[in-house]
mmCIF file of C-alpha atoms in Angstrom:
data_model
loop_
_atom_site.group_PDB
_atom_site.id
_atom_site.type_symbol
_atom_site.label_atom_id
_atom_site.label_comp_id
_atom_site.label_asym_id
_atom_site.label_seq_id
_atom_site.Cartn_x
_atom_site.Cartn_y
_atom_site.Cartn_z
ATOM 1 C CA UNK A 1 0.000 0.000 0.000
ATOM 2 C CA UNK A 2 2.250 2.746 -1.173
ATOM 3 C CA UNK A 3 -0.572 5.190 -1.980
ATOM 4 C CA UNK A 4 -0.450 6.668 1.520
ATOM 5 C CA UNK A 5 0.740 10.253 0.996
ATOM 6 C CA UNK A 6 -2.752 11.652 1.502
ATOM 7 C CA UNK A 7 -3.279 9.635 4.658
ATOM 8 C CA UNK A 8 -0.001 10.909 6.074
ATOM 9 C CA UNK A 9 -0.933 14.502 5.293
ATOM 10 C CA UNK A 10 -4.665 14.427 6.077
ATOM 11 C CA UNK A 11 -5.027 11.918 8.926
ATOM 12 C CA UNK A 12 -7.069 14.398 10.979
ATOM 13 C CA UNK A 13 -9.444 15.021 8.052
ATOM 14 C CA UNK A 14 -9.838 11.254 7.730
ATOM 15 C CA UNK A 15 -10.961 11.037 11.354
ATOM 16 C CA UNK A 16 -13.302 14.018 10.893
ATOM 17 C CA UNK A 17 -15.070 12.285 7.998
ATOM 18 C CA UNK A 18 -16.352 9.618 10.380
ATOM 19 C CA UNK A 19 -17.600 12.225 12.819
ATOM 20 C CA UNK A 20 -19.317 14.195 10.036
ATOM 21 C CA UNK A 21 -20.848 11.050 8.487
ATOM 22 C CA UNK A 22 -21.756 9.186 11.657
ATOM 23 C CA UNK A 23 -24.956 7.599 10.275
ATOM 24 C CA UNK A 24 -23.218 6.127 7.238
ATOM 25 C CA UNK A 25 -20.285 4.975 9.364
ATOM 26 C CA UNK A 26 -22.676 3.220 11.781
ATOM 27 C CA UNK A 27 -24.393 1.496 8.835
ATOM 28 C CA UNK A 28 -21.002 0.270 7.615
ATOM 29 C CA UNK A 29 -20.084 -1.047 11.072
ATOM 30 C CA UNK A 30 -23.494 -2.758 11.374
ATOM 31 C CA UNK A 31 -22.972 -4.593 8.053
ATOM 32 C CA UNK A 32 -19.444 -5.586 8.987
ATOM 33 C CA UNK A 33 -20.519 -6.883 12.407
ATOM 34 C CA UNK A 34 -23.214 -8.994 10.757
ATOM 35 C CA UNK A 35 -20.629 -10.717 8.543
ATOM 36 C CA UNK A 36 -18.039 -11.200 11.296
ATOM 37 C CA UNK A 37 -20.547 -12.587 13.767
ATOM 38 C CA UNK A 38 -19.000 -13.943 16.965
ATOM 39 C CA UNK A 39 -15.723 -14.913 15.314
ATOM 40 C CA UNK A 40 -12.639 -13.824 17.240
ATOM 41 C CA UNK A 41 -8.936 -13.548 16.388
ATOM 42 C CA UNK A 42 -9.196 -11.208 13.418
ATOM 43 C CA UNK A 43 -6.689 -9.095 11.524
ATOM 44 C CA UNK A 44 -7.429 -5.823 9.757
ATOM 45 C CA UNK A 45 -5.281 -5.272 6.680
ATOM 46 C CA UNK A 46 -5.040 -1.519 6.241
ATOM 47 C CA UNK A 47 -6.311 -0.771 9.740
ATOM 48 C CA UNK A 48 -6.085 2.987 9.277
ATOM 49 C CA UNK A 49 -6.995 4.704 12.547
ATOM 50 C CA UNK A 50 -8.876 1.666 13.857
ATOM 51 C CA UNK A 51 -12.351 2.951 13.022
ATOM 52 C CA UNK A 52 -13.564 -0.500 11.928
ATOM 53 C CA UNK A 53 -11.314 -2.734 14.028
ATOM 54 C CA UNK A 54 -12.467 -1.400 17.383
ATOM 55 C CA UNK A 55 -16.248 -1.898 17.061
ATOM 56 C CA UNK A 56 -15.902 -5.450 15.729
ATOM 57 C CA UNK A 57 -13.289 -6.551 18.264
ATOM 58 C CA UNK A 58 -10.185 -6.744 16.079
ATOM 59 C CA UNK A 59 -7.137 -6.001 18.185
ATOM 60 C CA UNK A 60 -4.332 -6.235 15.618
ATOM 61 C CA UNK A 61 -3.691 -4.768 12.224
ATOM 62 C CA UNK A 62 -1.183 -3.676 9.649
ATOM 63 C CA UNK A 63 -0.931 -0.124 8.322
ATOM 64 C CA UNK A 64 1.578 1.508 5.948
ATOM 65 C CA UNK A 65 0.827 5.097 7.061
ATOM 66 C CA UNK A 66 2.833 6.013 10.162
ATOM 67 C CA UNK A 67 0.382 8.767 11.154
ATOM 68 C CA UNK A 68 -2.670 6.513 10.833
ATOM 69 C CA UNK A 69 -0.809 3.766 12.680
ATOM 70 C CA UNK A 70 -0.005 6.125 15.574
ATOM 71 C CA UNK A 71 -3.670 7.129 15.900
ATOM 72 C CA UNK A 72 -4.738 3.459 15.975
ATOM 73 C CA UNK A 73 -2.092 2.640 18.597
ATOM 74 C CA UNK A 74 -3.320 5.572 20.726
ATOM 75 C CA UNK A 75 -6.725 3.823 20.733
ATOM 76 C CA UNK A 76 -5.193 0.686 22.253
ATOM 77 C CA UNK A 77 -4.713 -1.377 19.097
ATOM 78 C CA UNK A 78 -1.611 -3.355 18.195
ATOM 79 C CA UNK A 79 -0.533 -2.095 14.785
ATOM 80 C CA UNK A 80 2.474 -3.113 12.747
ATOM 81 C CA UNK A 81 3.854 -1.062 9.890
ATOM 82 C CA UNK A 82 3.835 -2.723 6.507
ATOM 83 C CA UNK A 83 1.885 -3.470 3.370
ATOM 84 C CA UNK A 84 -0.895 -5.869 2.418
ATOM 85 C CA UNK A 85 1.374 -7.538 -0.127
ATOM 86 C CA UNK A 86 3.847 -8.698 2.546
ATOM 87 C CA UNK A 87 2.097 -9.473 5.827
ATOM 88 C CA UNK A 88 4.485 -9.977 8.776
ATOM 89 C CA UNK A 89 2.528 -12.901 10.230
ATOM 90 C CA UNK A 90 2.839 -16.682 10.286
ATOM 91 C CA UNK A 91 0.732 -18.935 8.079
ATOM 92 C CA UNK A 92 -2.754 -19.874 9.331
ATOM 93 C CA UNK A 93 -2.637 -17.411 12.224
ATOM 94 C CA UNK A 94 -6.058 -15.690 12.092
ATOM 95 C CA UNK A 95 -9.669 -16.869 12.045
ATOM 96 C CA UNK A 96 -10.510 -14.037 9.652
ATOM 97 C CA UNK A 97 -9.188 -10.850 8.090
ATOM 98 C CA UNK A 98 -10.824 -7.658 6.881
ATOM 99 C CA UNK A 99 -9.832 -5.080 4.285
ATOM 100 C CA UNK A 100 -12.227 -2.166 4.698
ATOM 101 C CA UNK A 101 -11.867 0.497 2.031
ATOM 102 C CA UNK A 102 -8.225 -0.392 1.437
ATOM 103 C CA UNK A 103 -8.215 -2.519 -1.747
ATOM 104 C CA UNK A 104 -8.228 0.616 -3.905
ATOM 105 C CA UNK A 105 -4.879 1.662 -2.394
ATOM 106 C CA UNK A 106 -2.797 -1.517 -2.701
ATOM 107 C CA UNK A 107 -0.158 -1.830 -5.408
ATOM 108 C CA UNK A 108 -0.738 -5.521 -6.171
ATOM 109 C CA UNK A 109 -4.247 -6.695 -5.303
ATOM 110 C CA UNK A 110 -3.645 -10.334 -6.268
ATOM 111 C CA UNK A 111 -0.561 -10.511 -4.023
ATOM 112 C CA UNK A 112 -2.565 -8.888 -1.210
ATOM 113 C CA UNK A 113 -5.249 -11.561 -1.500
ATOM 114 C CA UNK A 114 -2.576 -14.299 -1.593
ATOM 115 C CA UNK A 115 -1.116 -12.954 1.637
ATOM 116 C CA UNK A 116 -4.545 -12.772 3.283
ATOM 117 C CA UNK A 117 -5.213 -16.376 2.220
ATOM 118 C CA UNK A 118 -1.864 -17.428 3.704
ATOM 119 C CA UNK A 119 -2.453 -15.927 7.168
ATOM 120 C CA UNK A 120 -6.108 -17.020 7.502
ATOM 121 C CA UNK A 121 -6.754 -20.418 9.077
ATOM 122 C CA UNK A 122 -8.555 -23.232 7.271
ATOM 123 C CA UNK A 123 -12.329 -22.579 7.285
ATOM 124 C CA UNK A 124 -11.640 -18.907 7.994
ATOM 125 C CA UNK A 125 -12.806 -15.967 5.926
ATOM 126 C CA UNK A 126 -11.844 -12.646 4.383
ATOM 127 C CA UNK A 127 -14.174 -9.638 4.297
ATOM 128 C CA UNK A 128 -13.524 -6.827 1.843
ATOM 129 C CA UNK A 129 -15.339 -3.491 2.094
ATOM 130 C CA UNK A 130 -15.202 -1.412 -1.080
ATOM 131 C CA UNK A 131 -16.991 0.887 -3.497
ATOM 132 C CA UNK A 132 -17.946 -0.982 -6.670
ATOM 133 C CA UNK A 133 -16.506 0.992 -9.595
ATOM 134 C CA UNK A 134 -19.538 0.204 -11.760
ATOM 135 C CA UNK A 135 -22.027 1.589 -9.235
ATOM 136 C CA UNK A 136 -23.355 5.135 -9.377
ATOM 137 C CA UNK A 137 -21.229 6.143 -6.380
ATOM 138 C CA UNK A 138 -18.197 4.376 -7.866
ATOM 139 C CA UNK A 139 -18.514 6.366 -11.085
ATOM 140 C CA UNK A 140 -18.846 9.591 -9.036
ATOM 141 C CA UNK A 141 -15.755 8.760 -6.970
ATOM 142 C CA UNK A 142 -13.711 8.002 -10.072
ATOM 143 C CA UNK A 143 -14.737 11.320 -11.626
ATOM 144 C CA UNK A 144 -13.943 13.237 -8.422
ATOM 145 C CA UNK A 145 -10.729 11.317 -7.677
ATOM 146 C CA UNK A 146 -8.548 13.824 -9.513
ATOM 147 C CA UNK A 147 -9.653 16.490 -7.010
ATOM 148 C CA UNK A 148 -9.884 14.274 -3.930
ATOM 149 C CA UNK A 149 -7.423 14.365 -1.043
ATOM 150 C CA UNK A 150 -7.765 10.643 -0.514
ATOM 151 C CA UNK A 151 -8.681 9.052 -3.836
ATOM 152 C CA UNK A 152 -6.210 10.748 -6.193
ATOM 153 C CA UNK A 153 -4.124 7.559 -6.509
ATOM 154 C CA UNK A 154 -6.939 5.062 -5.876
ATOM 155 C CA UNK A 155 -7.791 2.257 -8.276
ATOM 156 C CA UNK A 156 -11.405 1.133 -8.121
ATOM 157 C CA UNK A 157 -12.616 -2.404 -8.863
ATOM 158 C CA UNK A 158 -15.911 -3.991 -9.762
ATOM 159 C CA UNK A 159 -17.396 -6.786 -7.677
ATOM 160 C CA UNK A 160 -16.696 -9.224 -10.531
ATOM 161 C CA UNK A 161 -13.028 -8.184 -10.694
ATOM 162 C CA UNK A 162 -12.610 -8.702 -6.943
ATOM 163 C CA UNK A 163 -14.325 -12.109 -7.028
ATOM 164 C CA UNK A 164 -12.210 -13.225 -10.004
ATOM 165 C CA UNK A 165 -9.002 -12.428 -8.118
ATOM 166 C CA UNK A 166 -10.251 -14.082 -4.928
ATOM 167 C CA UNK A 167 -11.091 -17.259 -6.866
ATOM 168 C CA UNK A 168 -7.597 -17.312 -8.390
ATOM 169 C CA UNK A 169 -6.155 -17.348 -4.877
ATOM 170 C CA UNK A 170 -8.470 -20.138 -3.663
ATOM 171 C CA UNK A 171 -11.295 -18.340 -1.864
ATOM 172 C CA UNK A 172 -14.871 -19.541 -2.451
ATOM 173 C CA UNK A 173 -18.483 -19.106 -1.221
ATOM 174 C CA UNK A 174 -19.034 -15.400 -1.748
ATOM 175 C CA UNK A 175 -21.584 -13.430 0.295
ATOM 176 C CA UNK A 176 -22.493 -9.803 -0.415
ATOM 177 C CA UNK A 177 -23.776 -7.332 2.160
ATOM 178 C CA UNK A 178 -24.731 -3.894 0.852
ATOM 179 C CA UNK A 179 -24.475 -0.991 3.260
ATOM 180 C CA UNK A 180 -27.703 0.955 3.733
ATOM 181 C CA UNK A 181 -27.718 4.522 2.406
ATOM 182 C CA UNK A 182 -25.081 3.877 -0.268
ATOM 183 C CA UNK A 183 -27.391 2.985 -3.165
ATOM 184 C CA UNK A 184 -25.805 -0.470 -3.416
ATOM 185 C CA UNK A 185 -22.431 1.151 -4.019
ATOM 186 C CA UNK A 186 -20.471 0.345 -0.853
ATOM 187 C CA UNK A 187 -20.533 -3.298 -0.001
ATOM 188 C CA UNK A 188 -18.833 -5.963 2.024
ATOM 189 C CA UNK A 189 -17.839 -9.153 0.244
ATOM 190 C CA UNK A 190 -17.188 -12.194 2.419
ATOM 191 C CA UNK A 191 -15.265 -15.158 1.022
ATOM 192 C CA UNK A 192 -14.060 -18.351 2.644
ATOM 193 C CA UNK A 193 -10.829 -20.331 2.796
ATOM 194 C CA UNK A 194 -11.343 -24.078 2.381
#
């Protein structure tokens, strides 16, 4: 995840977005909680400031932005520096992993999914939260990305593109959960490791 310049520079604005969009944020957390269920021992890949890890009980994450990492640590989370393409964890270590709004910032999405697959235990799962590029909101974000603090270097994907890459890695059994109030644009995709 080398596309972190904006997150280094605008970490406070990132935090403010959640305060200014509390209803949408709560809807996202509600959808994520539904998919995680009671499963413990999770990892957030691209933990940011811990906005999604904390409410679903994830205690550990990886984050390439030093400023975002420091904010997450100040909230009591264990956060290691690094990228999704090279996770500093042993094989089969976690019951599940999440990537919430981070896939558009990784350099090599296939490698990121391979690493997630490696660190998730057998019968575990990966949840990806993202804006579908083919949705109305996805088209708007792509058009605005050239003027956006955060999405200038983002690469958006369709649901089909994400599923195709996940299948190549070995994930199966895909479940979709659309977040309310996003016009079926922001969704969580859950896939399983056999």
